[in-house]
XYZ file of C-alpha atoms in Angstrom:
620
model
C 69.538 97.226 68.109
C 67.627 95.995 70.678
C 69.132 94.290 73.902
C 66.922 91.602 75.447
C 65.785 91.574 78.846
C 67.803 88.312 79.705
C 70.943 89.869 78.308
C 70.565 92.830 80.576
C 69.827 91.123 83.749
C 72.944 88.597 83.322
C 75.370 91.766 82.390
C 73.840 93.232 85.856
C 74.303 90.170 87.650
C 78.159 89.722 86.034
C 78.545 93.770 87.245
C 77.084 93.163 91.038
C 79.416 89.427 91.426
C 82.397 91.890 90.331
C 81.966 94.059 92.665
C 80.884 92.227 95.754
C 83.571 90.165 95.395
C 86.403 92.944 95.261
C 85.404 95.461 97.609
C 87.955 98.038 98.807
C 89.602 96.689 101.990
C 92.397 98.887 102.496
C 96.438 98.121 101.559
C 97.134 94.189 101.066
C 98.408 91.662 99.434
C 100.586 93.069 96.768
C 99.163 96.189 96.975
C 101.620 97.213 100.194
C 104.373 96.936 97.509
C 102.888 99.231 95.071
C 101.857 101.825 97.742
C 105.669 101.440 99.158
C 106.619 102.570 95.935
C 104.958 105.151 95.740
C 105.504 106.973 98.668
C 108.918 106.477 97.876
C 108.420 109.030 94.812
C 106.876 111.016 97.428
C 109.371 110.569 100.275
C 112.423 109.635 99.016
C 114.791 110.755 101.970
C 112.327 108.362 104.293
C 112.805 105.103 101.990
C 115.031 104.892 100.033
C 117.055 103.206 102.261
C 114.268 100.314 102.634
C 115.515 96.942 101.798
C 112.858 97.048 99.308
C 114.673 99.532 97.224
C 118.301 98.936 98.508
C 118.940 97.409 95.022
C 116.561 98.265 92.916
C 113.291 96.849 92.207
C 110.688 96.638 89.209
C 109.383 99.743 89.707
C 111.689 100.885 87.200
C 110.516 99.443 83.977
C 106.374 100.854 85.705
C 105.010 104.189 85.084
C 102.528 102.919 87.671
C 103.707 103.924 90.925
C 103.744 107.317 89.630
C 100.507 107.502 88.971
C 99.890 106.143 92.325
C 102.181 108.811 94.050
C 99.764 111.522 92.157
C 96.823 110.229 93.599
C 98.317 109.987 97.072
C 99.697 113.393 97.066
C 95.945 114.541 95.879
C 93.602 112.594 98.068
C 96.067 110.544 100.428
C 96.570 107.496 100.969
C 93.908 105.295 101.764
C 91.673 107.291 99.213
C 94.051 108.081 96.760
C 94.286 104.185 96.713
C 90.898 103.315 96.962
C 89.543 105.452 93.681
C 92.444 104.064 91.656
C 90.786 100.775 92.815
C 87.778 101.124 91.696
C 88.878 103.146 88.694
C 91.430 99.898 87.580
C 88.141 97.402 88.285
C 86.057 99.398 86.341
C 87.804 100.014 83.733
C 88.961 95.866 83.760
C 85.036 94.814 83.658
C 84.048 97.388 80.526
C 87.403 96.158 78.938
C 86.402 92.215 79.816
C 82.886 92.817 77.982
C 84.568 94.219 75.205
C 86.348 91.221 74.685
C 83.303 88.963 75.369
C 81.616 90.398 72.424
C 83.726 87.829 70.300
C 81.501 85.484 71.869
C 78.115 85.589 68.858
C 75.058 86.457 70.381
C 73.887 86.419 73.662
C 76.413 84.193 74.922
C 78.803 87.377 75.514
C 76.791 87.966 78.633
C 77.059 84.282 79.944
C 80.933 84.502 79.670
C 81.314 88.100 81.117
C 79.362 86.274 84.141
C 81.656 83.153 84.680
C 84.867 85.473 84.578
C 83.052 87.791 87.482
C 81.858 84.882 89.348
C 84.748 81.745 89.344
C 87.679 81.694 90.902
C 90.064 83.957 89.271
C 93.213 82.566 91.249
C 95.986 81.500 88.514
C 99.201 79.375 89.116
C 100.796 78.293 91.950
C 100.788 78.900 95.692
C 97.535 80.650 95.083
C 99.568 84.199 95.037
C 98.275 85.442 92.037
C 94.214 85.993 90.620
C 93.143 88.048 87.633
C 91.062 91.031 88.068
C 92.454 91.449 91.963
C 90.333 92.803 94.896
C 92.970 95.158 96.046
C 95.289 98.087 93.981
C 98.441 97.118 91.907
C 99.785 97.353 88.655
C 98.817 94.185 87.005
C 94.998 95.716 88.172
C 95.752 98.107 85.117
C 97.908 95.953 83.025
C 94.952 93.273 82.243
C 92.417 95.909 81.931
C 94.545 97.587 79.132
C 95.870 94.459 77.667
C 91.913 92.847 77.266
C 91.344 96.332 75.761
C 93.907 96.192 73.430
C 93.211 92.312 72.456
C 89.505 93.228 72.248
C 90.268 95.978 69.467
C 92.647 93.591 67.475
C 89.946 91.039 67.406
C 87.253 93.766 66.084
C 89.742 94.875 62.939
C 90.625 98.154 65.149
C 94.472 97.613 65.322
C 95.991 101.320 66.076
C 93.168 101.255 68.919
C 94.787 98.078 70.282
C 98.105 99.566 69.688
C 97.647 101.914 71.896
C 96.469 99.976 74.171
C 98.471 97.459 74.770
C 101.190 100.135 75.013
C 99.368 101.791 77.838
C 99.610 98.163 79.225
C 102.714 97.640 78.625
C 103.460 101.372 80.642
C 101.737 99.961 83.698
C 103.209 96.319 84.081
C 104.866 94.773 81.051
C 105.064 91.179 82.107
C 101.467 91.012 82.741
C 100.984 92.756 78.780
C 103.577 90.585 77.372
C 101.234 87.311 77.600
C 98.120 88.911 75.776
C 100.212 90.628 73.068
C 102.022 87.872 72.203
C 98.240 86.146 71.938
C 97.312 89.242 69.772
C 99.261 89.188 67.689
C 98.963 85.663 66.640
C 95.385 86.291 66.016
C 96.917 89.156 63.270
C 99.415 87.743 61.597
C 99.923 84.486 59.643
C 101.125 81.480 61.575
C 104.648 81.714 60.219
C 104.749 85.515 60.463
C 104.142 85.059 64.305
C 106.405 82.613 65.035
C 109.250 84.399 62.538
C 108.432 87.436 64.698
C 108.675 85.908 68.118
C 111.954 83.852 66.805
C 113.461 87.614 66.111
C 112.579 89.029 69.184
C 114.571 86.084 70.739
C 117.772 86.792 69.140
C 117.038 90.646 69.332
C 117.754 90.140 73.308
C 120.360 87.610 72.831
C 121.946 90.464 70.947
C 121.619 92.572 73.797
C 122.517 90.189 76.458
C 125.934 89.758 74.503
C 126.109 93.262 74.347
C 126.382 93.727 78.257
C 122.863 95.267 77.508
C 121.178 94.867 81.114
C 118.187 93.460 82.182
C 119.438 91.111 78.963
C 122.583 89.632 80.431
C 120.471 87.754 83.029
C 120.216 85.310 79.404
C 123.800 84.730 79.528
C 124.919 84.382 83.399
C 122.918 81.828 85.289
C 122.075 82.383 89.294
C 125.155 80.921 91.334
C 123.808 78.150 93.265
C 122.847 80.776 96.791
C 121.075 82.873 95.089
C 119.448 79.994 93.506
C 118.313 77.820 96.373
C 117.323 81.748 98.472
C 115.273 82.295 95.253
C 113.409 78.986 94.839
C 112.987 78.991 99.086
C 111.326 82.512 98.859
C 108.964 82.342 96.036
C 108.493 78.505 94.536
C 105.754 80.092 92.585
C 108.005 81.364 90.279
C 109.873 78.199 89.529
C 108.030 75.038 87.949
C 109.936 72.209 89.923
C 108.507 74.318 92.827
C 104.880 74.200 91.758
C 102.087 72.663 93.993
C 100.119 70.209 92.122
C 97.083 73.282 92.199
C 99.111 75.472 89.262
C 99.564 72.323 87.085
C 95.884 71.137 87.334
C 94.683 74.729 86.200
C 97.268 74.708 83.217
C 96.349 71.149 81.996
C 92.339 72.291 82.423
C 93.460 74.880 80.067
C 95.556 72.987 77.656
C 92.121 70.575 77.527
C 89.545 73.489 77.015
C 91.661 75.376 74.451
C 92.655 72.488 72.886
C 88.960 71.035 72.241
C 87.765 74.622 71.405
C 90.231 74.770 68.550
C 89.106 70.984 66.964
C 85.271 71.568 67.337
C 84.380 75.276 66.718
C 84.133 76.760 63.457
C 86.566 78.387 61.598
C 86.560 82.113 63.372
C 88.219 84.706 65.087
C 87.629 82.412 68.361
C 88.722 79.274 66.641
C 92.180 80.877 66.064
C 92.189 82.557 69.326
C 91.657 79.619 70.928
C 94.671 77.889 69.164
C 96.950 80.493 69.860
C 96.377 80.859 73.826
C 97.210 76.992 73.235
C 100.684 77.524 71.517
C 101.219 80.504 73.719
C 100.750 78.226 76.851
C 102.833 75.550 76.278
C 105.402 77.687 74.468
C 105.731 79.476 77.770
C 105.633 76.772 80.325
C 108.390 74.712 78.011
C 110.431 78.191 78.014
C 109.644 78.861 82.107
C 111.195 74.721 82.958
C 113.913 75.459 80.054
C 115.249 78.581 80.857
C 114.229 79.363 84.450
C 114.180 75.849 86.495
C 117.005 74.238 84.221
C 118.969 77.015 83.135
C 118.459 79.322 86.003
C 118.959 82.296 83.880
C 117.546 85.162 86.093
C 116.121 86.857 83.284
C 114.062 83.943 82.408
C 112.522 83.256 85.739
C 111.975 87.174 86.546
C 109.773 87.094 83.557
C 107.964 85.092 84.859
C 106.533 83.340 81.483
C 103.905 81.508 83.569
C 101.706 84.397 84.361
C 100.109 83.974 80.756
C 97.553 82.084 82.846
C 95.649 85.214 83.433
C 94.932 85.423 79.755
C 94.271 82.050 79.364
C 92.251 81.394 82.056
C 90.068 84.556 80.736
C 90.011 83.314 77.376
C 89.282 79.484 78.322
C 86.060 80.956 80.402
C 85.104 83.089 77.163
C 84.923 79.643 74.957
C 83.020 77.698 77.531
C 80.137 79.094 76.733
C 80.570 79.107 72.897
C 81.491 75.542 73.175
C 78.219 74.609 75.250
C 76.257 75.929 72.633
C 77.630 74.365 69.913
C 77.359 71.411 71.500
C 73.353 71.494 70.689
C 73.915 69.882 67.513
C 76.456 67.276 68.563
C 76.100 63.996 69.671
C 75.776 62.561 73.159
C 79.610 62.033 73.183
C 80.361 65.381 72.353
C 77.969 67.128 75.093
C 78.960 64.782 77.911
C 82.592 66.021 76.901
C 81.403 70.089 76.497
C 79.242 69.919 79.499
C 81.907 68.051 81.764
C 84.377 70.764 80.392
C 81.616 73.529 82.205
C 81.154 71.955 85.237
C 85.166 71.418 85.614
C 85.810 75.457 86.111
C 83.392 75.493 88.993
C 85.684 72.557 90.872
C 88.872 73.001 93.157
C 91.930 74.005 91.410
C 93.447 70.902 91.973
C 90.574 69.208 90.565
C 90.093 71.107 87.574
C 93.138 69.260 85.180
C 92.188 65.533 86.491
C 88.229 65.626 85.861
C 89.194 67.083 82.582
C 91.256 64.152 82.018
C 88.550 61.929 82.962
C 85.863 63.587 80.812
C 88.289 63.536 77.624
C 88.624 60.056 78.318
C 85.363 59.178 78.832
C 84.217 60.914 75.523
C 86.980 59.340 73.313
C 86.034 55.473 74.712
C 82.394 56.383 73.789
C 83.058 57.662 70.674
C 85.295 55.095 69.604
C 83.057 52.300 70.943
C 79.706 52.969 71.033
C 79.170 56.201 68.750
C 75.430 55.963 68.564
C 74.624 55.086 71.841
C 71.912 56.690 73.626
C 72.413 56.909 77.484
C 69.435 56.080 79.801
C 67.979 58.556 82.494
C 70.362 56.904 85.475
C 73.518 57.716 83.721
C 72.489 61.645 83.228
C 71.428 61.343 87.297
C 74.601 60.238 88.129
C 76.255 63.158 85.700
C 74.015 65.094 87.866
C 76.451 64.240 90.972
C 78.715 66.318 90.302
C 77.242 69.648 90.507
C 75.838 68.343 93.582
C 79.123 67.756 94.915
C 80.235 70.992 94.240
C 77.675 72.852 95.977
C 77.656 70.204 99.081
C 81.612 70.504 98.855
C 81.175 74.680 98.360
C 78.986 75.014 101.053
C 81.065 73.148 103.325
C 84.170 74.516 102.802
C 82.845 78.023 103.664
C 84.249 77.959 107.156
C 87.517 76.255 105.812
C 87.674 79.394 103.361
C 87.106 82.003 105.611
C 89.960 80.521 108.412
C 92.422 80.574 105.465
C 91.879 84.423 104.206
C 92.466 85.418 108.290
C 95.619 82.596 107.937
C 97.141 84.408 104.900
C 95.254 87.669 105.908
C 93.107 88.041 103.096
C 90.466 90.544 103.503
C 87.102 89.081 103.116
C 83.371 88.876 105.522
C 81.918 85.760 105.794
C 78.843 86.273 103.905
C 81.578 87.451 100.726
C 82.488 83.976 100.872
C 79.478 82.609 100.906
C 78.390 84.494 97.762
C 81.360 83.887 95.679
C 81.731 79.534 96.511
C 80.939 77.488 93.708
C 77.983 76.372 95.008
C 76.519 79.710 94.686
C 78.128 80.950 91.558
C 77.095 77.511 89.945
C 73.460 78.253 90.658
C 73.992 82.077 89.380
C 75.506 81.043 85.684
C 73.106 77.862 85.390
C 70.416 80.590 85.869
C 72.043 82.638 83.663
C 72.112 79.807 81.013
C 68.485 78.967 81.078
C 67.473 82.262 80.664
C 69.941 82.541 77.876
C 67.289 80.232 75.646
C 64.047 82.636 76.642
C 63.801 85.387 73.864
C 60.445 86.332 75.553
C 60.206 86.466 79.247
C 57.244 86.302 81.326
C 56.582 90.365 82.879
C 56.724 88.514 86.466
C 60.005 86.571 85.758
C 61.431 90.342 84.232
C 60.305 91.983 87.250
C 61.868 89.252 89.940
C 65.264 89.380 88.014
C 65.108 92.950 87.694
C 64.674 93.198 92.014
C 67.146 90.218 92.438
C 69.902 92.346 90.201
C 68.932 95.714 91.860
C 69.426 94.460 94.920
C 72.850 92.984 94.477
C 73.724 95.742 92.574
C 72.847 98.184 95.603
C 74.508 95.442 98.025
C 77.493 95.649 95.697
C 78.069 99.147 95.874
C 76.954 100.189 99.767
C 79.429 97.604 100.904
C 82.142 98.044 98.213
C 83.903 100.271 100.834
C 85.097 97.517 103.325
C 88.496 99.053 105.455
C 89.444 97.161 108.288
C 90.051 99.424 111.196
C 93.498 98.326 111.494
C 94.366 98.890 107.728
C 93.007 102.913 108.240
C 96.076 104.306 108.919
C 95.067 107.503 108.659
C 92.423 108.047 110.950
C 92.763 111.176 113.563
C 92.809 108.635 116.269
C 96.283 106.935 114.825
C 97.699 110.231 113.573
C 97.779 111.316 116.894
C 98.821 108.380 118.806
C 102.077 108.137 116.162
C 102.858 112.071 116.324
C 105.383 112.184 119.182
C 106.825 109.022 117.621
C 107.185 110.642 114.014
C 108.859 113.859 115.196
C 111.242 111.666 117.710
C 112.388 109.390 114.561
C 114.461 110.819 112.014
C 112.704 110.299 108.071
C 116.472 108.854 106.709
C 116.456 106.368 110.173
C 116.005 102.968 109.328
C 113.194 101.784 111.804
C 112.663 97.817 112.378
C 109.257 97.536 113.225
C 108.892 93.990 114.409
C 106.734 91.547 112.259
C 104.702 94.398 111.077
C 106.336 96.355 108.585
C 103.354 97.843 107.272
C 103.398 100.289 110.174
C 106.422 101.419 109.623
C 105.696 102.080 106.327
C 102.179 104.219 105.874
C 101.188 104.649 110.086
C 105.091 106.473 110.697
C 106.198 106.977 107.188
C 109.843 105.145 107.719
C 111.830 102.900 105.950
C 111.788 98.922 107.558
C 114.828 97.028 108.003
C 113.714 93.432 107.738
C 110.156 91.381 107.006
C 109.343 88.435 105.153
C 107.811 90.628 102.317
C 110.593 92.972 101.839
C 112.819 89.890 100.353
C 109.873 89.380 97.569
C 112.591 91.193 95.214
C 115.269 88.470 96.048
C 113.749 86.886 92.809
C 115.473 89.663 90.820
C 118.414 90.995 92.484
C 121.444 88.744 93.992
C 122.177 91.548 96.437
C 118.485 91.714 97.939
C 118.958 88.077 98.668
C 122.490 87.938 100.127
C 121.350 91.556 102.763
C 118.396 89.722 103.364
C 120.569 86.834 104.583
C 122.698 89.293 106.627
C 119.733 90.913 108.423
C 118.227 87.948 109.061
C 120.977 87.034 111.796
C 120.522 90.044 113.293
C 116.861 90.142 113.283
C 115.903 86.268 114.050
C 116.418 86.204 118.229
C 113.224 89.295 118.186
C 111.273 87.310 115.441
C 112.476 84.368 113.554
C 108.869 84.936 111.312
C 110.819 88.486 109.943
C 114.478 86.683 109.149
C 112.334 83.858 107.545
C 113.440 83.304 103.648
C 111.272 80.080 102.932
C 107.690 80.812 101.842
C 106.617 77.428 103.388
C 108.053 77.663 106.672
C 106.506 81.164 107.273
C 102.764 79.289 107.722
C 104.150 76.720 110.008
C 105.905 79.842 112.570
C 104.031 81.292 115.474
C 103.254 84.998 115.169
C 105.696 86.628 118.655
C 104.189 87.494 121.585
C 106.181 90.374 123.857
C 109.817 90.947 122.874
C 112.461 91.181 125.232
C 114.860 94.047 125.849
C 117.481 91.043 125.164
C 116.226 90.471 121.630
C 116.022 93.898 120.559
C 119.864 94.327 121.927
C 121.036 91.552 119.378
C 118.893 93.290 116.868
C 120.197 96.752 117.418
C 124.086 95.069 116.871
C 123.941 95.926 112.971
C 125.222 99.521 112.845
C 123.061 100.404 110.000
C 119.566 100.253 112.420
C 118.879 102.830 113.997
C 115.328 102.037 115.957
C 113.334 99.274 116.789
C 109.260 99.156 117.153
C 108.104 95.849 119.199
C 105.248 94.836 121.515
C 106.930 94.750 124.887
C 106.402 95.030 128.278
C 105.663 99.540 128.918
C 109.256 100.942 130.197
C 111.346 98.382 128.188
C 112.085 100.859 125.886
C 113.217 104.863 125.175
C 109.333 105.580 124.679
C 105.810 103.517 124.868
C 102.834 104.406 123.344
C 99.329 102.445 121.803
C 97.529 101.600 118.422
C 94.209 102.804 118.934
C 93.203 100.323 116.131
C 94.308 97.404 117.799
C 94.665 98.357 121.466
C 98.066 96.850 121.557
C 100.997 98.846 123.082
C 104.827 99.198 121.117
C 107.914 100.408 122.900
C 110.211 102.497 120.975
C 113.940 101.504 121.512
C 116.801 103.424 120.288
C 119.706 101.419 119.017
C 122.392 103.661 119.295
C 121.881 103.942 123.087
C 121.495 100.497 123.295
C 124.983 100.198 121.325
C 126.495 102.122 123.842
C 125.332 100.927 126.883
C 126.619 97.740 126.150
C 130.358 99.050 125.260
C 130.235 100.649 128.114
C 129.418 97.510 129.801
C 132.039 95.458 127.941
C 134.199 98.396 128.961
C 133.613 97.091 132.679
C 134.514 93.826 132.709
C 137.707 92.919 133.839
């Protein structure tokens, strides 16, 4: 069979967008977590006694971190990480085409290009993004679980079997989403829903059975561990939602929804249908059961991530849908088009234009069905892509001073490539050449430079590491030595508003940060030591004892601690050292980050325990 040039210069451009914008910039995000974990297979004795693992955490029900720790323990850790990086986003953008190939034609390519290129950020808070520039479990999760839904759409079920149960190995909330959309597209309507009703009462049955995780469907959060929940990650909780997460979902709801009334009766017909259900179905059962109910079970399964999938699958039937909408009426391509344009807006955007354009197409339909527009009314359509490149290219600077804000690793000139101003000009381009089965040699020879050169931009800058995320460089190692062999690997080691350090620069457990409560979701007893620590911890650095994701952007990042502060720290028994950026001779020992230039003091809590008995001793 023979590809066309047009096809192969969109796939390249689709490959080059994927990779410029998810280079390799060192442990972040989420990815801290997963690397936390596993060193911890690694190290045990050094943290196991993190607050991150105090109680558990969902590393249990991963085969993930494992793999993780067997990549450390072969390469280390910044490049044990970085090749299961670009092994998981490899493997996610061959698995992605595979599932664009339900798309007929040469539209496969078109769609495999607007899932590299738009924003892939999904729900609230803007925490979560499909396809993620950085290492984690979900990173493997999709990949697998677009593999497996790929194979169940082509007829090859014990392929997608496999699969998804590879998926399911690496993170199973992220599989459970695209299974459950799989498996609609195999089995009869009432089949599905039969089988979904069973798998209900299946873990009803075990909840009544004192079956755990399955009792968290039968004892609701008491109201603490409620309101320290909610206050340290709203994104998991509906009635906590920003208006961003709900404007996404409803653009959904609209896109699936019209795919399913105008395409033809196929395999994406019925797909789109059943992301539909499977949306809706999950919100309802995320407000029910999680917001309402406050069954922990419920809300740590967090039923809303099947946004990932749907936000994949709505940018698969765009392009369908546009090209089906060559033999419609004027109605219908105002509504298909309008439906395009909406997934390069702002998230927040995205629901109400899709509103608008619904409404707009069922008034004209209803009133005027033959009318012909004049050339003003497709100049003023014409305003909106305009606006969203104007908008795009403005908001560059806005973009780049909210990465550094929630330190999201990202160059400028990243930014610029991946706004919707630029990404709207890349698929448009992409679309017209879509209708050229013959291309000029000139044309084929610019787009094959253009795509070479991204490509080759792509991969010589892939490899992005901060100099203060390269933890192991010779430089550090050293400067950290006389530190590591001073500090015991069981001491708990409170490294002040950077626990990251203490984690992959020394190699010790932390007792207290902001992200270490991220488990609080899913264990009671996270939340209430959390709480304890925080008293403790809050006179060094109220941003550490902080529980309320919204207050943490509004406090200012600590300057030099005092001795003082360190002392009230140091009163919980269970510490045993504290890192801060003091004032050299403050502490037992002070030595520099070579990274960063900045200087720590090392202070050792059991002397400062004593000295003050032995001044309490004193007084009269």
């Amino acid at each position: 069979m023979k590809v066309s040039h047009s096809r192969l210069l969109i796939v390249g451009l689709a490959l080059a967008t994927w990779l410029i914008d998810r280079p390799f910039s060192g442990i972040w995000h989420d990815s801290r977590f997963y690397a936390l974990q596993a060193l911890q297979h690694l190290h045990p004795i050094a943290f196991s006694r993190d607050l991150f693992f105090l109680y558990g955490s969902q590393d249990q029900y991963s085969l993930f971190s494992r793999l993780h720790a067997a990549a450390i323990s072969f390469w280390g850790l910044n490049s044990g990480t970085m090749a299961l990086q670009g092994l998981g986003l490899g493997l996610w953008f061959v698995a992605a085409w595979m599932l664009t190939r339900i798309v007929p034609g040469r539209l496969a390519a078109l769609s495999l290009l607007l899932i590299a290129g738009v924003d892939s950020h999904y729900g609230s808070h803007g925490v979560f993004s499909y396809g993620e520039s950085f290492l984690s479990a979900r990173l493997y999760a999709e990949a697998f679980s677009l593999a497996g839904l790929a194979a169940w759409l082509s007829g090859r079920k014990v392929l997608g079997g496999v699969a998804f149960s590879a998926a399911c190995a690496m993170h199973p909330l992220m599989a459970l989403p695209a299974m459950t959309i799989g498996l609609g597209t195999l089995l009869r309507p009432a089949i599905w829903f039969g089988f979904m009703g069973a798998g209900v009462l299946l873990a009803l049955g075990l909840g009544m059975a004192s079956v755990g995780p399955f009792t968290g469907l039968l004892q609701p959060m008491d109201p603490g561990w409620w309101q320290l929940a909610v206050s340290r990650s709203p994104f998991v909780f509906l009635q906590a939602w920003d208006w961003d997460g709900f404007s996404q979902a409803l653009y959904v709801v609209v896109v699936t929804g019209i795919a399913w009334r105008i395409l033809p009766e196929s395999d994406l017909r019925r797909l789109a249908g059943v992301t539909l259900v499977c949306v809706l179905g999950a919100f309802a059962i995320a407000y029910v059961g999680g917001s309402l109910l406050k069954l922990p079970l419920i809300a740590g399964l967090q039923l809303t991530r099947v946004m990932w999938i749907a936000l994949v699958i709505t940018l698969i039937l765009i392009p369908a849908m546009l090209w089906e909408s060559r033999q419609q009426n004027t109605w219908s391509r105002i509504l298909l088009w309008g439906l395009a344009l909406s997934a390069f807006l702002d998230i927040r955007m995205q629901g109400g234009f899709a509103l608008l354009v619904l409404a707009i197409f069922w008034l004209g339909k209803r009133c005027s069905p033959g009318y012909k527009p004049p050339v003003w009314f497709w100049l003023l359509l014409g305003v909106v892509p305009l606006q969203i490149m104007v908008w795009g290219l403005l908001n560059v600077s806005l973009e780049a001073e909210r990465q550094a804000f929630l330190a999201e690793q990202s160059s400028v000139w990243r930014i610029y490539y991946s706004n919707p101003a630029t990404v709207l000009v890349i698929v448009s381009g992409a679309y017209w050449l879509l209708g050229r089965d013959h291309l000029p040699k000139p044309l084929i020879w610019f787009g094959s430079v253009v795509v070479a050169g991204l490509l080759t931009l792509g991969i010589m800058t892939w490899y992005d590491l901060p100099p203060e995320l390269d933890y192991g460089s010779p430089a550090r190692q050293a400067a950290i030595a006389p530190i590591e062999a001073r500090v015991p690997k069981n001491a708990t080691v409170y490294w002040v508003d950077e626990p990251e350090k203490a984690w992959f620069w020394l190699g010790r457990a932390n007792y207290l940060s902001f992200s270490q409560t991220a488990g609080s979701v899913f264990s009671r007893g996270t939340a209430v030591e959390a709480l304890r620590r925080a008293a403790y911890a809050r006179p060094a650095n109220p941003r550490d004892a902080n529980q309320n994701w919204d207050e943490r952007f509004k406090q200012v990042v600590p300057g030099l601690i005092s001795r003082t502060s360190v002392e009230k720290a140091c009163r919980d028994p269970i510490l045993d050292y504290v890192i801060a950026r003091s004032q050299p001779g403050a502490g037992t020992v002070h030595f520099r980050d070579p990274a960063t230039g900045w200087g720590y003091e090392l202070y050792e809590c059991r002397t400062l325990r004593d000295k003050t008995l032995q001044y309490r001793a004193q007084l009269p």
